[in-house]
Short mmCIF file of C-alpha atoms in Angstrom, two decimals:
data_model
loop_
_atom_site.label_atom_id
_atom_site.label_comp_id
_atom_site.label_asym_id
_atom_site.label_seq_id
_atom_site.Cartn_x
_atom_site.Cartn_y
_atom_site.Cartn_z
CA MET A 1 18.35 119.07 -6.91
CA ALA A 2 15.91 116.50 -5.69
CA SER A 3 17.23 114.22 -3.01
CA LYS A 4 16.68 110.53 -3.17
CA THR A 5 15.06 108.87 -0.17
CA SER A 6 16.82 105.67 0.87
CA ARG A 7 14.54 102.80 1.73
CA THR A 8 15.57 99.74 3.68
CA SER A 9 13.89 96.64 2.30
CA LYS A 10 13.33 93.63 4.50
CA THR A 11 13.81 90.33 2.78
CA PRO A 12 11.51 87.64 4.19
CA ALA A 13 13.36 84.62 5.61
CA TYR A 14 12.25 81.05 5.74
CA LYS A 15 13.46 78.51 8.29
CA CYS A 16 13.25 74.74 8.60
CA ALA A 17 11.41 73.74 11.77
CA GLU A 18 13.39 70.49 11.96
CA CYS A 19 17.04 71.54 11.69
CA GLY A 20 17.02 75.36 11.57
CA TRP A 21 18.22 75.70 7.96
CA THR A 22 17.34 79.14 6.48
CA THR A 23 16.67 80.36 2.95
CA VAL A 24 15.45 83.61 1.37
CA LYS A 25 12.62 81.93 -0.54
CA TRP A 26 10.14 79.23 0.30
CA VAL A 27 10.88 75.67 -0.79
CA GLY A 28 8.91 72.52 -0.22
CA ARG A 29 11.89 70.48 0.91
CA CYS A 30 14.62 71.47 3.36
CA GLY A 31 18.02 71.72 1.70
CA GLU A 32 19.81 70.47 4.85
CA CYS A 33 17.80 67.61 6.40
CA GLN A 34 15.69 66.86 3.26
CA ALA A 35 12.43 66.94 5.25
CA TRP A 36 9.25 67.87 3.36
CA GLY A 37 6.85 70.61 4.46
CA THR A 38 8.98 71.92 7.34
CA VAL A 39 10.11 75.28 5.85
CA GLU A 40 8.14 78.18 7.38
CA GLU A 41 8.31 81.94 7.04
CA THR A 42 9.96 83.64 10.00
CA GLY A 43 10.04 87.27 8.81
CA ALA A 44 13.10 89.41 8.27
CA THR A 45 16.47 88.19 9.44
CA VAL A 46 17.43 90.13 12.56
CA ALA A 47 21.09 90.88 13.23
CA ARG A 48 22.60 89.29 16.30
CA THR A 49 23.96 91.31 19.21
CA THR A 50 27.60 92.20 18.59
CA ALA A 51 28.22 94.82 21.31
CA ALA A 52 30.22 93.56 24.28
CA THR A 53 28.66 93.67 27.75
CA THR A 54 30.09 93.52 31.25
CA VAL A 55 31.41 90.06 32.11
CA LEU A 56 29.79 88.78 35.30
CA GLU A 57 31.97 85.68 35.68
CA PRO A 58 35.42 85.72 34.09
CA ALA A 59 36.64 82.70 32.13
CA ARG A 60 38.74 80.25 34.12
CA ARG A 61 41.52 77.92 33.15
CA ILE A 62 40.16 74.45 32.53
CA ALA A 63 42.50 73.00 35.17
CA GLU A 64 40.87 75.27 37.78
CA VAL A 65 37.30 74.10 37.08
CA ASP A 66 35.86 71.89 39.83
CA GLY A 67 34.84 68.68 38.08
CA THR A 68 33.40 67.05 41.20
CA THR A 69 30.13 68.96 40.73
CA ALA A 70 29.51 66.91 37.59
CA ALA A 71 30.29 63.50 39.09
CA PHE A 72 28.05 60.56 38.19
CA LEU A 73 25.22 59.74 40.58
CA PRO A 74 24.10 56.06 40.47
CA THR A 75 20.42 55.61 39.67
CA GLY A 76 20.08 52.26 41.42
CA VAL A 77 19.35 50.61 38.04
CA ASP A 78 22.64 49.05 36.96
CA GLU A 79 21.65 48.51 33.33
CA LEU A 80 20.70 52.18 32.94
CA ASP A 81 23.95 53.26 34.57
CA ARG A 82 25.83 51.04 32.12
CA VAL A 83 24.29 52.83 29.13
CA LEU A 84 24.68 56.33 30.59
CA GLY A 85 28.36 55.71 31.33
CA GLY A 86 28.10 55.55 35.13
CA GLY A 87 24.87 57.22 36.19
CA LEU A 88 23.17 60.60 36.17
CA VAL A 89 25.20 63.78 35.80
CA PRO A 90 23.83 66.83 37.72
CA GLY A 91 22.36 69.29 35.24
CA ALA A 92 22.25 66.76 32.40
CA VAL A 93 19.15 66.47 30.21
CA ILE A 94 18.39 62.95 28.94
CA LEU A 95 15.86 62.15 26.23
CA LEU A 96 14.35 58.64 26.33
CA ALA A 97 12.41 57.66 23.22
CA GLY A 98 10.56 54.51 22.29
CA GLU A 99 7.38 53.08 20.82
CA PRO A 100 4.11 53.12 22.80
CA GLY A 101 3.89 50.29 25.33
CA VAL A 102 7.61 49.47 25.31
CA GLY A 103 7.96 50.38 29.01
CA LYS A 104 9.41 53.91 29.09
CA SER A 105 7.15 55.16 31.86
CA THR A 106 7.63 51.98 33.90
CA LEU A 107 11.41 52.26 33.68
CA LEU A 108 11.51 55.94 34.64
CA LEU A 109 9.07 55.46 37.52
CA ASP A 110 11.35 52.72 38.86
CA VAL A 111 14.37 55.03 38.46
CA ALA A 112 12.49 57.86 40.21
CA ALA A 113 11.62 55.69 43.21
CA LYS A 114 15.14 54.28 43.63
CA PHE A 115 16.69 57.73 43.33
CA ALA A 116 14.18 59.15 45.82
CA ARG A 117 15.06 56.44 48.36
CA THR A 118 18.55 57.95 48.59
CA GLY A 119 16.96 60.98 50.28
CA GLN A 120 16.77 63.25 47.22
CA ASP A 121 13.60 65.02 46.09
CA VAL A 122 12.25 63.78 42.75
CA LEU A 123 9.46 65.40 40.73
CA TYR A 124 7.56 63.25 38.22
CA VAL A 125 5.49 65.39 35.85
CA THR A 126 2.97 63.36 33.87
CA GLY A 127 0.92 64.79 31.05
CA GLU A 128 -0.50 61.50 29.77
CA GLU A 129 -1.94 60.04 32.99
CA SER A 130 -3.50 61.28 36.17
CA ALA A 131 -1.62 61.17 39.46
CA ALA A 132 -3.90 58.34 40.64
CA GLN A 133 -3.08 56.23 37.58
CA VAL A 134 0.65 56.70 38.14
CA LYS A 135 0.17 55.77 41.81
CA LEU A 136 -1.49 52.48 40.81
CA ARG A 137 1.45 51.56 38.59
CA ALA A 138 3.91 52.60 41.30
CA GLU A 139 2.23 50.29 43.81
CA ARG A 140 2.32 47.41 41.33
CA ILE A 141 6.05 47.72 40.69
CA ASP A 142 6.98 48.75 44.26
CA ALA A 143 8.01 52.27 43.27
CA VAL A 144 6.50 54.27 46.13
CA ALA A 145 8.97 56.53 47.93
CA HIS A 146 8.52 59.29 50.50
CA THR A 147 10.39 61.98 48.55
CA LEU A 148 8.87 61.14 45.15
CA TYR A 149 6.37 63.82 44.12
CA LEU A 150 3.76 63.51 41.35
CA SER A 151 2.27 66.33 39.30
CA ALA A 152 -0.27 65.87 36.51
CA GLU A 153 0.31 68.95 34.34
CA THR A 154 0.05 69.80 30.67
CA ASP A 155 0.88 73.50 31.01
CA LEU A 156 4.56 74.40 30.82
CA GLY A 157 4.20 77.36 33.17
CA GLN A 158 2.56 75.21 35.86
CA ALA A 159 5.24 72.54 35.51
CA LEU A 160 8.03 75.11 35.87
CA GLY A 161 6.17 76.51 38.89
CA GLN A 162 6.27 73.06 40.51
CA VAL A 163 10.02 72.95 39.87
CA GLU A 164 10.44 76.41 41.39
CA LYS A 165 8.52 75.40 44.52
CA LEU A 166 10.01 71.95 45.10
CA GLU A 167 13.58 72.40 43.76
CA PRO A 168 14.06 68.68 42.99
CA LYS A 169 17.38 67.04 42.23
CA LEU A 170 15.74 64.88 39.54
CA LEU A 171 12.94 65.94 37.19
CA ILE A 172 11.07 63.47 34.97
CA VAL A 173 8.72 64.76 32.26
CA ASP A 174 6.41 62.16 30.69
CA SER A 175 6.22 63.26 27.98
CA VAL A 176 7.69 66.36 26.37
CA GLN A 177 5.04 66.21 23.62
CA THR A 178 2.17 66.63 26.10
CA LEU A 179 3.32 69.94 27.57
CA SER A 180 2.44 73.23 25.91
CA SER A 181 3.22 76.90 26.49
CA ALA A 182 0.51 79.54 26.50
CA ASP A 183 2.96 82.01 24.94
CA VAL A 184 3.45 79.94 21.77
CA GLU A 185 0.87 79.25 19.08
CA GLY A 186 0.06 75.71 18.09
CA SER A 187 -1.20 72.61 19.83
CA ALA A 188 0.80 70.39 22.18
CA GLY A 189 3.20 68.16 20.32
CA GLY A 190 3.67 70.59 17.44
CA VAL A 191 7.09 71.64 16.26
CA SER A 192 7.00 75.12 17.81
CA GLN A 193 5.55 73.85 21.10
CA VAL A 194 8.08 71.02 21.49
CA ARG A 195 10.92 73.44 20.74
CA GLU A 196 9.71 75.93 23.36
CA VAL A 197 8.99 73.30 26.01
CA ALA A 198 12.37 71.61 25.57
CA ALA A 199 14.30 74.89 25.59
CA SER A 200 12.56 76.11 28.75
CA ILE A 201 13.06 72.84 30.64
CA ILE A 202 16.70 72.57 29.56
CA ALA A 203 17.35 76.17 30.69
CA ALA A 204 15.82 75.40 34.10
CA ALA A 205 17.86 72.20 34.41
CA LYS A 206 21.16 73.94 33.65
CA ARG A 207 20.40 76.88 35.93
CA ARG A 208 19.48 74.67 38.89
CA ASN A 209 21.99 71.87 38.20
CA MET A 210 18.97 69.54 38.11
CA THR A 211 19.14 66.23 36.25
CA THR A 212 16.20 65.91 33.87
CA LEU A 213 14.74 62.89 32.08
CA LEU A 214 12.42 63.61 29.15
CA VAL A 215 10.18 61.00 27.54
CA GLY A 216 9.84 61.39 23.78
CA HIS A 217 7.51 59.83 21.24
CA VAL A 218 8.64 58.19 18.01
CA THR A 219 7.26 58.28 14.47
CA LYS A 220 6.17 55.30 12.37
CA ASP A 221 9.70 54.77 11.07
CA GLY A 222 11.12 54.70 14.61
CA SER A 223 12.77 58.13 14.61
CA ILE A 224 12.19 60.60 17.44
CA ALA A 225 9.13 62.78 16.87
CA GLY A 226 9.39 66.55 16.90
CA PRO A 227 12.09 68.87 15.60
CA ARG A 228 15.61 67.56 15.10
CA LEU A 229 16.70 70.49 17.26
CA LEU A 230 15.42 68.56 20.29
CA GLU A 231 18.13 65.92 19.89
CA HIS A 232 20.81 68.60 19.51
CA LEU A 233 19.79 70.43 22.68
CA VAL A 234 19.79 67.50 25.09
CA ASP A 235 22.95 65.87 26.45
CA VAL A 236 21.96 62.20 26.06
CA VAL A 237 19.56 60.51 23.63
CA CYS A 238 18.49 56.94 24.44
CA GLN A 239 16.34 54.55 22.45
CA PHE A 240 14.21 51.98 24.30
CA GLU A 241 13.46 49.02 22.03
CA GLY A 242 11.57 45.77 22.26
CA GLU A 243 8.99 43.57 20.59
CA ARG A 244 5.45 43.82 21.92
CA HIS A 245 5.22 40.02 22.38
CA SER A 246 8.65 39.65 23.99
CA ARG A 247 9.73 40.40 27.55
CA LEU A 248 13.17 41.61 26.51
CA ARG A 249 13.83 45.35 26.27
CA LEU A 250 17.07 46.90 25.03
CA LEU A 251 18.28 50.40 25.92
CA ARG A 252 20.79 52.04 23.59
CA ALA A 253 22.49 55.43 23.76
CA VAL A 254 22.35 57.19 20.39
CA LYS A 255 24.10 60.29 21.74
CA ASN A 256 26.02 60.66 25.00
CA ARG A 257 28.13 63.66 25.94
CA TYR A 258 29.38 61.93 29.09
CA GLY A 259 30.27 58.46 27.88
CA ALA A 260 30.38 55.94 25.05
CA THR A 261 27.45 55.01 22.84
CA ASP A 262 28.42 51.40 22.15
CA ASP A 263 26.96 49.75 25.24
CA VAL A 264 23.51 48.21 25.65
CA GLY A 265 21.28 47.75 28.68
CA CYS A 266 18.97 44.71 28.89
CA PHE A 267 15.70 44.66 30.81
CA ASP A 268 12.96 42.13 31.51
CA LEU A 269 9.46 43.64 31.41
CA ASN A 270 7.04 41.44 33.36
CA GLU A 271 3.94 41.67 35.53
CA ALA A 272 5.94 42.81 38.56
CA GLY A 273 7.58 45.70 36.68
CA ILE A 274 10.88 46.01 34.91
CA GLU A 275 14.14 44.41 36.00
CA GLY A 276 17.68 44.76 34.73
CA LEU A 277 19.21 41.63 33.20
CA ALA A 278 22.90 41.26 33.88
CA ASP A 279 22.86 37.95 31.96
CA PRO A 280 19.99 37.91 29.42
CA SER A 281 21.30 34.96 27.40
CA GLY A 282 18.92 32.57 29.17
CA LEU A 283 15.99 34.19 27.37
CA PHE A 284 17.46 33.34 23.96
CA VAL A 285 18.59 29.75 24.48
CA SER A 286 16.16 26.85 24.76
CA ARG A 287 16.64 24.11 27.32
CA THR A 288 16.31 20.57 25.97
CA ARG A 289 17.42 17.33 27.62
CA GLU A 290 18.60 15.71 24.39
CA PRO A 291 20.38 17.29 21.40
CA VAL A 292 17.98 18.28 18.62
CA SER A 293 18.85 18.58 14.95
CA GLY A 294 18.43 21.98 13.29
CA THR A 295 19.68 24.06 16.23
CA CYS A 296 22.90 26.01 16.74
CA ILE A 297 24.04 28.50 19.40
CA THR A 298 25.82 31.69 18.38
CA VAL A 299 27.29 34.71 20.17
CA THR A 300 26.19 38.10 18.88
CA MET A 301 27.57 41.49 19.93
CA GLU A 302 25.14 44.18 21.06
CA GLY A 303 27.50 47.12 21.20
CA ARG A 304 30.34 45.91 23.40
CA ARG A 305 28.17 43.27 25.05
CA PRO A 306 28.25 39.61 23.93
CA LEU A 307 24.91 37.79 24.04
CA LEU A 308 24.21 34.12 23.40
CA ALA A 309 21.33 33.32 21.07
CA GLU A 310 19.97 30.16 19.50
CA VAL A 311 19.07 29.72 15.83
CA GLN A 312 16.58 26.98 14.92
CA SER A 313 15.82 25.55 11.49
CA LEU A 314 13.19 23.16 10.16
CA LEU A 315 13.10 21.70 6.65
CA ALA A 316 10.11 19.92 5.15
CA GLU A 317 9.54 18.53 1.68
CA SER A 318 7.63 21.09 -0.34
CA ALA A 319 4.38 20.22 -2.10
CA SER A 320 4.78 23.25 -4.36
CA SER A 321 7.13 24.04 -7.21
CA GLN A 322 8.14 27.16 -5.28
CA PRO A 323 9.33 26.16 -1.79
CA ARG A 324 8.46 28.45 1.07
CA ARG A 325 11.17 30.49 2.82
CA ALA A 326 10.00 31.75 6.23
CA THR A 327 12.14 33.55 8.83
CA SER A 328 11.59 35.05 12.27
CA GLY A 329 14.13 37.24 14.02
CA LEU A 330 16.51 37.13 11.02
CA ASP A 331 16.87 39.06 7.79
CA SER A 332 14.94 37.05 5.18
CA SER A 333 17.13 38.13 2.27
CA ARG A 334 20.30 37.13 4.10
CA VAL A 335 18.86 33.73 5.02
CA ALA A 336 17.91 33.19 1.36
CA MET A 337 21.49 34.02 0.40
CA LEU A 338 22.85 31.48 2.90
CA LEU A 339 20.52 28.80 1.53
CA ALA A 340 21.90 29.45 -1.94
CA VAL A 341 25.50 29.30 -0.68
CA LEU A 342 24.80 26.01 1.11
CA GLN A 343 23.45 24.47 -2.07
CA GLN A 344 26.01 25.80 -4.56
CA ARG A 345 29.18 25.82 -2.43
CA ALA A 346 28.59 23.02 0.08
CA GLY A 347 26.45 20.56 -1.90
CA CYS A 348 23.45 20.77 0.45
CA ILE A 349 20.36 20.26 -1.78
CA LEU A 350 17.62 22.58 -0.51
CA HIS A 351 15.66 23.69 -3.59
CA LYS A 352 12.88 21.13 -2.97
CA ASP A 353 12.37 21.87 0.73
CA ASP A 354 10.32 24.43 2.59
CA SER A 355 12.68 26.12 5.05
CA TYR A 356 11.78 27.74 8.35
CA VAL A 357 14.53 29.58 10.25
CA ALA A 358 13.89 31.42 13.53
CA THR A 359 15.52 32.65 16.72
CA VAL A 360 14.53 31.70 20.26
CA GLY A 361 12.91 34.24 22.57
CA GLY A 362 12.02 36.79 19.90
CA VAL A 363 15.53 38.23 19.67
CA LYS A 364 16.48 39.91 16.38
CA LEU A 365 19.86 38.98 14.91
CA SER A 366 21.16 41.33 12.23
CA GLU A 367 24.90 40.92 12.71
CA PRO A 368 26.71 39.11 9.84
CA ALA A 369 28.58 37.06 12.47
CA THR A 370 25.45 34.92 12.88
CA ASP A 371 25.75 33.58 9.31
CA LEU A 372 27.76 30.50 10.27
CA ALA A 373 25.28 29.48 12.99
CA VAL A 374 22.35 29.85 10.55
CA ALA A 375 24.15 27.74 7.93
CA LEU A 376 25.02 25.03 10.47
CA ALA A 377 21.44 24.95 11.79
CA VAL A 378 20.03 24.51 8.27
CA ALA A 379 22.60 21.82 7.38
CA SER A 380 21.87 20.04 10.65
CA ALA A 381 18.15 20.04 9.86
CA LYS A 382 18.84 18.70 6.37
CA ALA A 383 21.08 15.90 7.67
CA ARG A 384 18.73 15.26 10.61
CA LYS A 385 21.76 15.08 12.83
CA ALA A 386 22.31 17.23 15.90
CA LEU A 387 25.44 19.28 16.36
CA PRO A 388 27.72 18.46 19.32
CA GLN A 389 26.46 19.70 22.68
CA ARG A 390 27.94 22.83 24.27
CA LEU A 391 29.04 24.10 20.85
CA ILE A 392 28.86 27.67 19.61
CA ALA A 393 29.53 28.99 16.11
CA PHE A 394 29.95 32.46 14.66
CA GLY A 395 31.41 33.97 11.51
CA GLU A 396 30.37 35.80 8.37
CA VAL A 397 29.75 33.64 5.30
CA GLY A 398 30.51 35.05 1.84
CA LEU A 399 28.98 34.15 -1.51
CA ALA A 400 32.04 32.05 -2.34
CA GLY A 401 31.45 29.98 0.79
CA GLU A 402 34.39 31.52 2.64
CA VAL A 403 34.07 32.19 6.39
CA ARG A 404 35.29 35.69 7.17
CA PRO A 405 36.65 36.96 10.50
CA VAL A 406 34.41 39.07 12.73
CA PRO A 407 35.30 41.49 15.54
CA GLY A 408 35.47 40.38 19.17
CA ILE A 409 36.34 36.71 18.59
CA ASN A 410 38.15 36.33 21.90
CA GLN A 411 35.44 38.18 23.81
CA ARG A 412 32.76 35.91 22.36
CA ILE A 413 34.76 32.79 23.27
CA HIS A 414 35.18 33.91 26.88
CA GLU A 415 31.46 34.67 27.20
CA ALA A 416 30.58 31.21 25.89
CA GLN A 417 33.06 29.59 28.29
CA ARG A 418 31.58 31.55 31.20
CA LEU A 419 28.13 30.15 30.40
CA GLY A 420 29.32 26.55 30.29
CA PHE A 421 30.12 25.94 26.61
CA THR A 422 33.26 24.00 25.75
CA HIS A 423 33.60 24.08 21.93
CA ALA A 424 33.56 26.82 19.32
CA VAL A 425 33.70 27.01 15.54
CA VAL A 426 35.21 30.36 14.58
CA PRO A 427 36.60 31.99 11.42
CA ALA A 428 40.27 31.48 10.67
CA SER A 429 42.20 34.74 11.08
CA PRO A 430 45.88 35.65 10.62
CA ASN A 431 46.27 36.60 14.30
CA GLY A 432 44.36 33.60 15.65
CA PRO A 433 41.51 33.68 18.18
CA GLY A 434 43.73 34.94 21.01
CA PRO A 435 44.08 33.41 24.49
CA ILE A 436 41.85 30.34 24.85
CA PRO A 437 40.30 29.56 28.26
CA GLU A 438 41.46 26.34 29.89
CA GLY A 439 39.34 23.35 28.94
CA PHE A 440 37.89 25.11 25.89
CA SER A 441 38.56 23.90 22.33
CA VAL A 442 38.41 26.13 19.27
CA ARG A 443 38.18 24.99 15.66
CA GLU A 444 39.10 27.57 13.03
CA VAL A 445 37.48 27.20 9.61
CA ALA A 446 38.16 29.11 6.40
CA HIS A 447 35.32 27.65 4.32
CA LEU A 448 31.76 26.60 4.99
CA ALA A 449 32.53 23.03 3.90
CA GLU A 450 35.06 22.71 6.73
CA ALA A 451 32.41 23.68 9.26
CA LEU A 452 29.93 21.15 7.86
CA GLU A 453 32.40 18.36 8.61
CA LEU A 454 31.03 18.51 12.18
CA LEU A 455 27.91 16.76 10.85
CA ILE A 456 29.98 13.99 9.30
CA THR A 457 32.39 13.21 12.14
#
């Protein structure tokens, strides 16, 4: 009787380079992250190790683990510490992403120098500039320290060799897309190279309990370049934002294993370097001796942080049958909606006027709580009458003209009082605005028409 020969067939596997999703056949679009052109053949699926091995370090009760080894270390930059939740955690890997020219390298060089001045060794690996170029920027921003070491490397093996030799407490890699491994195919910045570089650096950071800061590039739509796996591997992901023609820079934590992600750090990027702004409201509020019509101050929330900003409006009689609607720093569609609400619900005739609405200092206001300030600024420009001095206004305006409550009313009021304002127009809420500071008056309004009475009285 003829025996049958059993044959083991290997089914080719395909894997998404962005998120790691696998499938048995090739597809053009990943079924998990919906990215196009990221599914690649990886060969047969290999079974994972299931056999138990000798345990080198037994598991411990969580109460017995020494948590002091992971205590926060201040960086010397208060605004960065605010976003990170208290400072740098030993062994943590932090990814800082942002558009070109926003100031990532300047910020990290400042952090490196201040951390090095505490007596700790810091290694700054740059793959985009030479050591001499980094030294010039360090001298300009006063970031030269005795224990700050520079290394211009693009090879991953050489960079890890520098870490092995120096054993720094803080490692900065600028940027992760410029390093490449000789053991992996592809050019620097490719998906496979970024994955290998990040995994190797993270393994070294965890093994040595070395805090690591990685600079990452962003794509045209503002998302972090490279595989999505990079964001999953690191402990903290921060976005550094700012307009090219504005000095203000905002630092946000998108992911933070050691703290909250609802706080924002503010920085001022100038010729002398980058400085933290504990009170950035002065950049967003103009200083005029006399009240001017068409202006209104509002308080917006950036995470848990209240910031004062000024909205300005200018109306001019239109020479066209289609009046112009121009905005800067505000959502144009939302401003158009508010203009329609003002005309239909509050009797403010605007259909024959060109309208220009902008913010001061280049700040972008996207929070619905700024609606009331925009409406008051436009109405003030139409009436050619200035609003009372030291007045703030915030609240969301609906299509029916109602003024809806917004979160953090009491916090916004206290911030305005701290900066010298004495009056506020706020949405009416069932629980009220909360404790009012002494000498501060609050007017609650339920409809836009009630708020516009300020221009009549």
